[in-house]
Tab-separated table of C-alpha atoms in Angstrom:
chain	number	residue	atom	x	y	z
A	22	UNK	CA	18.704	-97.962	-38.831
A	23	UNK	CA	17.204	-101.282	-39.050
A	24	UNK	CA	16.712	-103.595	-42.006
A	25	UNK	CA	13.126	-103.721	-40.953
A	26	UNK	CA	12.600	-100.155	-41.061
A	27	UNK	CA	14.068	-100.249	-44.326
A	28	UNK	CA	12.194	-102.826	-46.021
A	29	UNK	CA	9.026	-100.832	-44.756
A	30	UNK	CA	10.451	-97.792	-46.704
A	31	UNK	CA	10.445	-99.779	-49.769
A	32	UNK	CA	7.355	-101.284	-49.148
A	33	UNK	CA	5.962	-97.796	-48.566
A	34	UNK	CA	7.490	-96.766	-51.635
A	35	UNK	CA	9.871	-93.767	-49.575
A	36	UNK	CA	13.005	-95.884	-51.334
A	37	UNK	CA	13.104	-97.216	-54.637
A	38	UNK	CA	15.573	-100.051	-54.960
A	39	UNK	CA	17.280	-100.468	-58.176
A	40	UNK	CA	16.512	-102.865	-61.572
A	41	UNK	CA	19.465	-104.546	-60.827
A	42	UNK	CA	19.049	-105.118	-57.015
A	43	UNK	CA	15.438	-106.115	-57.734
A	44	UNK	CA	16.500	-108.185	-60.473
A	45	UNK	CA	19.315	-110.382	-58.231
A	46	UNK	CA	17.000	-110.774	-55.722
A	47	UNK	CA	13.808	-112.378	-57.936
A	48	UNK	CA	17.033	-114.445	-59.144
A	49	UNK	CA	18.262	-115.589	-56.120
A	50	UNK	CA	14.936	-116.461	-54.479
A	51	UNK	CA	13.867	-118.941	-58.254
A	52	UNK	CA	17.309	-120.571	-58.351
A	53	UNK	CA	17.370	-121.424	-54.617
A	54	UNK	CA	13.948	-122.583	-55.218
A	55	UNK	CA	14.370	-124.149	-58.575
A	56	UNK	CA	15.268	-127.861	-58.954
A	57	UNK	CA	18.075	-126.431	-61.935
A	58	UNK	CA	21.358	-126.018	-60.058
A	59	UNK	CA	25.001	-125.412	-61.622
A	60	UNK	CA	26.426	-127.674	-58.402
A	61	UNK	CA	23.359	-130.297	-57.139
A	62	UNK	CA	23.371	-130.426	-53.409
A	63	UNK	CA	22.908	-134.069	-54.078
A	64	UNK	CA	26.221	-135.375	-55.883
A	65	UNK	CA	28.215	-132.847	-53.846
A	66	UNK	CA	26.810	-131.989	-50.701
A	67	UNK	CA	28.959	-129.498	-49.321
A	68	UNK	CA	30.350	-127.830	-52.368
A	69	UNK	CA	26.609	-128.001	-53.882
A	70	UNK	CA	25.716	-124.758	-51.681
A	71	UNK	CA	28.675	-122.789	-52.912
A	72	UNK	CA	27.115	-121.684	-56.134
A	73	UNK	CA	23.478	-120.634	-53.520
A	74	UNK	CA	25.703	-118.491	-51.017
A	75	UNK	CA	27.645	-116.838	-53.115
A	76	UNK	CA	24.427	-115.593	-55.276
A	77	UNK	CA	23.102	-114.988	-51.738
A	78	UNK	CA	26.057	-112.995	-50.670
A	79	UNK	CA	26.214	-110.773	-53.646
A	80	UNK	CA	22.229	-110.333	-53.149
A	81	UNK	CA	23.072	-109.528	-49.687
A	82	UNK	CA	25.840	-106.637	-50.850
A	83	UNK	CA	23.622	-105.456	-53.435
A	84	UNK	CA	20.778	-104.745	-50.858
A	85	UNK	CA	23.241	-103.620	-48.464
A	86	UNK	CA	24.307	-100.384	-50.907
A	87	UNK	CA	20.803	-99.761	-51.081
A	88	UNK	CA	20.092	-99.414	-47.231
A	89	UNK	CA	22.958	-97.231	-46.824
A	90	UNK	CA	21.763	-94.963	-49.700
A	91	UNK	CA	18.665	-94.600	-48.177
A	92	UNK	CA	20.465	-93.995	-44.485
A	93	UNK	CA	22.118	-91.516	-45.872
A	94	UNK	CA	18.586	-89.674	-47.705
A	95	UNK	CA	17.281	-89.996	-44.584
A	96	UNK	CA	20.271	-87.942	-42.963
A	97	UNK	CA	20.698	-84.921	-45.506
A	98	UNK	CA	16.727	-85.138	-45.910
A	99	UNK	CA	15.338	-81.698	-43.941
A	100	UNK	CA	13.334	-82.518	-40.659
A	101	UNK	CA	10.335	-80.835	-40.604
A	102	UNK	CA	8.326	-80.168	-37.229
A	103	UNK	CA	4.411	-79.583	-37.025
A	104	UNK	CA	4.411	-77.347	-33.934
């Protein structure tokens, strides 16, 4: 399945994502936003987006478990037919 028909689910409210995945993501979207950074991007430029993609990547993981929890509702989840 897609990521977009996933996000719809939890938009729709058919999946409900964790605390803790919706917590990491708020996080990850205010410190990539927020001036506040444990390495600035301006004293080291290359090193100063370690400390962004590696909150991204564990945001990524985190919201990867969840899609393949709700793959897998979605496959033991009875089919019904209107006929």
């Amino acid at each position: 399945m897609s990521w977009w028909k996933f996000f719809q689910a939890v938009r729709r409210g058919e999946h409900k994502l964790g605390p803790m995945t919706w917590f990491m993501t708020a996080a990850s979207l205010i410190y990539t936003i927020s001036p506040i950074d444990l390495i600035p991007e301006l004293i080291l430029p290359v090193v100063g987006y370690a400390d962004d993609i590696g909150l991204w990547s564990l945001t990524f993981m985190m919201l990867s478990r969840e899609k393949e929890a709700w793959e897998a509702s979605i496959a033991s989840s009875p089919r019904v037919v209107d006929v």
